[in-house]
Amino acid sequence: MSVLSGKKVLLGVSGGIAAYKTATLVRLLIKAGAHVQVIMTPASKDFVTPLTLATLSKNPVYSTFIKEDNDNAEWNNHVALGLWADLIIIAPATANTLSKMANGNCDNLLIATYLSAKCPVYFAPAMDLDMYKHPSTIASFTFLKKIGNIMIPAETGELASGLSGEGRMAEPENCIIFLEKDLESKLPLKGKKILVTAGPTYEAIDPVRFIGNHSSGKMGFDIAITAANLGAEVVLISGPTHLSTNNTNLTLIRVTSAQEMYDACHQHYNEVDVAICAAAVADYKPKLVSNQKIKKSENELIIELEKTKDILASLGQVKQKQFLIGFALETENEIENAKLKIQKKNLDLIVLNSLQDDGAGFGKSTNKITFIDKNFSIEPMELKSKELVAIDIINKVVTYYEK
């Protein structure tokens, strides 16, 4: 999955012949999973039509401060557009547009939006060779990079004038490669490896029946996907669940029993930086497992149980450099029991769930958690979707490595 997936991308098109390349650029951004909104300068419409880019982006194209087809003089809100974007790409970026960006010459909607934006800005220069090397253009490059804008290098080749040299706008495919590499290099968990457990375990009684629980695995999957989207290499060990993922940064290992999850965790634990144990592992399993289906013959069936191996405690015992996060699902004396678990299992952080809280627990789309760290600092959180809770949990990992 591309790092651009889910990103809100504002594409600014200025008036140069290379504007024709933006049709392909929009198509590639959409293919990568981005949401694309286009702003065109008035001059750019001489080179590519708004209808083309609107069709490809699946969004209306903006060009002027006032909506041209509206008699009520409704305006296009440049501030809202700038705040909407996760990143801005100005391509092609002509010498004229670059000069306006550098000097704040706000005479069109694109520059007004650029000046309002809070997100990273990329620009892909496109102009003839002499214009590209002119001192005023070089001054624009230098200043824009100094204030944090990111230049997608121009390419060398045949130019519109017939000359050959530097100044060609990077090909759309190369723009995408540049964007993905730059964004990936800045992800906060790039270079980290994280182990996540998810879902229930099923402990066999016979070939048909098992002891299990109602865990859907969603919390663990959301945590794993969030970590992968922030650049981490993730090993997700999941008990039986219908959930799946195609994230290329994530390796999914499916297991059934607590013993299988224990073995998989210890196989990978030494090579990870972080372990987040969100699985609802069975505490007990049948002492004897029947090879055949147990027939319904008696009024009572007695199953002798024995403890399963405590995965979280076993990881805490051999912990070296790992940042170890556990979960606690409690129904009474929640804080006290969670603190005891931190000490007994050598945890750095525990995520406490209480079945007393509405909206929390198994089978819900929401969760309400409390963070307790190894120093017993307590941080209760609001009821949120599990996706947002996953972000909160992974932010704790990011903060740990920023210290």
C-alpha atoms as one frame of an Amber mdcrd trajectory, in Angstrom:
protein
   0.000   0.000   0.000   1.327   3.420  -0.947   2.182   5.927   1.770  -0.056
   8.288  -0.238  -3.102   6.135   0.494  -5.715   8.155   2.367  -3.744  11.380
   2.021  -5.610  14.557   1.041  -3.559  16.013  -1.797  -4.074  19.509  -3.187
  -2.605  19.785  -6.675  -1.852  23.305  -7.892  -1.483  23.631 -11.660   0.178
  26.714 -13.117   0.349  27.925 -16.721   3.079  26.065 -18.546   3.093  23.520
 -21.354   3.946  20.797 -18.821   0.414  21.213 -17.442  -0.588  18.412 -19.805
   1.309  16.006 -17.510  -1.057  16.741 -14.637  -3.753  14.497 -16.092  -1.433
  11.519 -15.622  -0.272  12.826 -12.237  -3.846  13.021 -10.954  -4.575   9.527
 -12.222  -1.485   8.133 -10.457  -2.344   9.905  -7.195  -5.852   8.434  -7.291
  -4.404   5.002  -8.081  -2.149   5.339  -5.027  -5.238   5.896  -2.872  -4.993
   9.669  -2.407  -7.938  12.077  -2.315  -7.164  14.776  -4.866  -8.410  18.350
  -5.167  -7.145  20.544  -8.006  -6.623  24.310  -8.148  -5.708  25.775 -11.536
  -4.343  29.202 -12.292  -6.331  30.956 -15.038  -3.389  30.635 -17.447  -3.129
  26.857 -16.923  -6.538  26.353 -18.530  -4.935  27.197 -21.892  -2.953  23.941
 -21.635  -5.303  21.442 -19.921  -9.051  21.677 -19.341 -10.671  21.802 -15.903
 -13.110  19.139 -17.113 -10.249  16.686 -17.658  -8.827  17.161 -14.160 -12.268
  17.240 -12.535 -13.149  13.935 -14.184  -9.901  12.273 -13.149  -9.878  13.671
  -9.594 -13.615  13.034  -9.098 -13.849  16.533  -7.603 -14.706  19.996  -8.924
 -11.710  22.036 -10.036 -11.167  25.471  -8.489  -9.626  28.387 -10.360 -11.032
  31.730  -9.214 -11.895  33.394  -5.920 -15.553  33.654  -6.906 -17.467  30.690
  -8.264 -17.833  31.617 -11.913 -21.228  30.028 -12.483 -22.864  31.445  -9.365
 -24.845  34.701  -9.603 -24.751  35.107  -5.815 -20.987  35.709  -5.856 -20.261
  32.654  -3.676 -16.530  32.462  -2.962 -14.054  29.589  -3.054 -12.616  29.453
   0.439  -8.835  29.373   0.022  -8.320  29.037   3.796 -10.499  25.924   3.971
  -8.721  24.429   0.964  -5.312  25.033   2.529  -6.353  23.513   5.850  -7.980
  20.503   4.151  -4.776  19.309   2.538  -2.285  16.860   4.056   0.156  17.992
   1.392   0.274  20.368  -1.566   1.953  19.667  -4.896   2.459  22.573  -7.283
   3.125  21.054 -10.695   4.085  22.451 -13.030   5.634  25.266 -11.025   6.505
  27.964 -13.544   9.060  30.721 -12.933   6.171  33.154 -12.527   4.370  31.014
  -9.929   7.587  30.294  -8.042   8.321  34.007  -7.839   4.813  34.680  -6.498
   5.223  31.916  -3.908   8.567  33.325  -2.770   7.360  36.920  -2.592   3.785
  36.409  -1.412   2.335  38.002  -4.553  -1.200  36.821  -3.890  -3.085  37.545
  -7.117  -4.768  34.186  -7.724  -6.533  31.422  -5.808  -3.580  29.041  -5.938
  -1.171  31.466  -4.257  -3.802  32.490  -1.696  -4.293  28.811  -0.821  -0.535
  28.215  -0.703  -0.119  31.104   1.742  -2.915  29.697   3.925  -1.638  26.117
   4.062  -0.120  24.481   7.148   0.962  21.263   5.430   4.133  20.258   3.528
   4.417  21.819   0.065   6.141  20.169  -2.883   6.877  21.980  -6.138   7.958
  20.602  -9.501   9.659  23.312 -11.580   8.978  23.444 -15.320  10.481  26.058
 -17.618  13.032  26.574 -20.377  16.744  26.138 -19.763  17.719  29.828 -19.520
  14.741  30.620 -17.288  15.655  27.684 -15.037  19.208  28.980 -14.597  18.312
  32.650 -14.234  19.470  34.190 -10.928  15.929  35.256 -10.019  14.648  31.685
 -10.464  17.550  30.262  -8.477  16.750  32.812  -5.754  13.149  31.534  -5.701
  14.354  27.927  -5.391  16.724  28.829  -2.576  14.196  30.820  -0.582  11.355
  28.312  -0.971  13.559  25.436   0.175  14.843  27.552   3.062  11.298  28.029
   4.394  10.584  24.298   4.177   9.110  23.755   0.723  10.358  20.623  -1.010
  11.588  20.716  -4.611  10.897  17.783  -6.919  13.994  18.058  -9.152  13.464
  18.996 -12.762  14.687  16.578 -15.385  17.019  17.058 -18.347  15.786  16.550
 -21.885  14.078  18.193 -24.826  12.284  21.410 -23.906   9.295  23.135 -25.506
  11.594  25.704 -27.123  13.413  22.969 -28.987  16.489  23.307 -26.790  17.703
  20.404 -24.700  18.707  20.788 -21.081  17.537  21.046 -17.495  14.064  22.408
 -16.800  11.630  19.666 -17.818   8.998  18.953 -15.195   9.642  15.542 -13.646
   7.570  12.830 -15.271   4.405  12.008 -13.265   5.706   8.537 -12.372   8.907
  10.082 -11.029   6.920  12.665  -9.063   5.051   9.839  -7.326   8.284   7.962
  -6.576   9.826  11.132  -5.134   6.762  11.860  -2.983   6.563   8.321  -1.624
  10.268   8.160  -0.759  10.215  11.563   0.916   7.079  10.845   2.922   8.320
   7.404   3.961  11.651   8.815   5.153   9.806  11.163   7.513   7.433   8.621
   9.055   7.965   8.619  12.843   8.279   4.828  13.144  10.475   4.289  10.089
  13.127   1.707  10.984  11.199   0.315  13.966   9.857  -3.231  14.143   6.700
  -3.853  16.155   5.018  -7.077  17.234   1.247  -6.931  17.802  -1.059  -9.710
  18.993  -4.771  -9.656  18.233  -7.967 -11.630  18.522  -8.992 -14.570  20.697
  -7.426 -17.983  21.065  -9.427 -21.195  20.703  -8.528 -24.050  23.045  -9.733
 -27.378  21.695 -12.028 -29.678  23.706 -12.407 -32.122  20.847 -12.201 -31.796
  17.033 -15.477 -29.833  17.028 -15.677 -27.811  20.241 -13.377 -25.276  21.847
 -13.079 -22.782  24.682 -12.875 -19.218  23.366 -14.076 -15.675  23.878 -15.866
 -12.887  22.019 -12.792 -10.909  20.898 -13.132  -9.767  17.274  -9.468  -8.837
  16.892 -10.371  -5.367  15.632  -8.422  -3.466  18.287  -5.216  -5.359  17.554
  -5.634  -5.072  13.787  -6.241  -1.318  14.060  -3.098  -0.946  16.180  -1.024
  -2.960  13.710  -2.302  -1.059  10.658  -1.752   2.310  12.354   1.835   1.373
  13.209   2.473   0.149   9.656   1.055   3.369   8.203   3.566   5.309  10.310
   6.476   3.411   8.797   6.965   0.516  11.207   7.623  -3.025  10.049   4.857
  -4.930  11.818   4.469  -8.588  12.727   0.795  -9.182  13.548   0.059 -12.481
  15.299  -3.680 -13.058  15.252  -5.956 -15.675  16.692  -9.057 -16.770  14.740
 -10.790 -13.751  13.189 -12.439 -12.793   9.896 -10.246  -9.662   9.651  -7.459
  -9.298   7.103  -5.069  -6.647   5.776  -3.003  -6.091   2.643  -0.613  -3.519
   4.114   2.819  -4.171   2.613   4.572  -3.168   5.870   2.692  -5.842   7.787
   3.260  -9.585   8.082   0.175 -11.449   9.301   0.698 -14.726  11.148  -2.487
 -16.640  11.943  -2.625 -18.966  14.943  -5.377 -20.767  16.806  -4.322 -21.698
  20.326  -2.551 -19.902  23.155   0.443 -22.226  22.740   0.714 -21.362  19.045
   0.556 -17.642  19.863   3.169 -18.106  22.602   5.524 -19.855  20.174   5.034
 -17.244  17.444   5.620 -14.350  19.854   8.863 -15.798  21.156  10.027 -16.600
  17.643   9.923 -12.889  16.720  10.338 -11.097  20.077  14.124 -10.759  20.054
  14.093  -8.901  16.732  11.434  -6.278  17.588  11.650  -2.871  19.253   8.073
  -2.833  20.549   5.545  -5.492  21.519   1.864  -4.657  21.969  -0.125  -7.582
  23.326  -3.759  -6.807  22.519  -4.931 -10.406  22.076  -7.515 -11.907  24.414
  -5.571 -15.080  25.178  -7.391 -17.893  26.976  -6.236 -18.249  30.574  -7.146
 -21.951  30.709  -7.283 -24.873  28.305  -8.633 -28.424  28.586  -6.099 -30.701
  30.248  -7.083 -33.547  27.947  -8.277 -33.092  24.364 -10.434 -35.820  22.888
  -9.394 -37.159  19.498 -13.027 -37.840  18.659 -16.157 -35.739  19.040 -17.501
 -36.168  22.562 -20.948 -37.761  22.378 -23.864 -36.287  24.278 -24.526 -39.193
  26.596 -24.506 -37.886  30.161 -26.418 -35.039  31.820 -23.143 -33.517  32.917
 -19.749 -33.131  31.245 -16.784 -32.312  33.430 -13.773 -30.779  31.694 -10.588
 -30.470  33.707  -8.704 -27.266  32.853  -5.101 -26.220  33.231  -3.456 -22.819
  32.883  -2.086 -21.697  29.582   1.325 -20.072  29.392   1.182 -16.356  30.204
   2.525 -14.809  26.999   2.792 -11.253  28.313   4.590 -12.290  31.516   6.984
 -14.493  29.562   7.885 -11.588  27.277   8.417  -9.345  30.287  10.824 -11.895
  31.796  13.112 -11.861  28.755  12.654  -8.168  27.902  15.822  -6.344  26.919
  15.417  -3.259  24.736  11.728  -3.765  23.940   8.997  -1.272  24.840   6.355
  -3.681  26.161   2.661  -2.758  26.207  -0.032  -4.958  27.687  -3.810  -4.808
  27.958  -5.977  -5.352  31.000  -9.708  -6.048  30.827 -11.140  -5.658  34.312
 -14.553  -5.656  35.968 -13.573  -4.494  39.476 -10.675  -2.765  41.232  -9.505
  -1.827  37.753  -6.654   0.563  38.564  -5.215  -1.570  41.370  -5.311  -4.742
  39.300  -3.703  -2.996  36.332  -0.875  -1.657  38.504  -0.220  -5.156  39.835
  -0.053  -6.484  36.284   2.529  -3.828  35.349   4.782  -4.972  38.197   4.256
  -8.726  37.810   4.764  -8.724  34.055   7.496  -6.075  33.769   5.493  -3.796
  31.484   6.292  -0.274  30.331   2.659   0.638  29.705  -0.732  -0.934  30.198
  -3.952  -0.165  28.363  -6.821  -0.625  30.778 -10.310  -1.524  29.601 -13.215
  -1.731  32.014 -16.361  -3.685  31.221 -18.125  -1.160  33.464 -17.751   1.496
  30.740 -20.490   1.784  28.151 -19.137   1.348  24.631 -16.070  -0.648  25.705
 -15.360  -4.371  25.532 -15.633  -7.163  22.989 -17.541  -6.832  19.761 -17.847
  -3.037  19.917 -16.677  -0.510  17.331 -15.644   1.836  20.153 -13.393   1.584
  23.179 -12.694   3.574  26.326  -9.246   3.116  27.773  -6.979   4.379  30.511
  -3.203   4.491  30.104  -1.062   3.570  33.119   2.711   3.618  32.722   5.383
   1.856  34.768   5.637   4.898  37.046   1.886   4.544  37.706   1.000   7.775
  35.922  -2.676   7.480  35.011  -4.215   9.012  31.874  -7.920   8.311  31.259
  -9.151   8.774  27.678 -12.539   9.573  26.180 -14.771   7.011  24.485 -13.542
   6.796  20.883 -13.674   4.589  17.829 -11.161   1.762  17.937  -9.330   3.366
  15.014  -8.780   6.534  17.075  -7.840   4.511  20.158  -5.223   2.740  18.028
  -3.774   6.123  17.084  -3.578   7.087  20.784  -1.755   3.856  21.577   0.738
   4.194  18.720   1.307   7.850  19.656   2.586   6.540  23.002   5.182   4.530
  21.063   6.121   7.559  18.945   6.501   9.711  22.074   8.681   7.055  23.731
  11.163   7.155  20.848  11.126  10.943  20.654  12.451  11.286  24.183
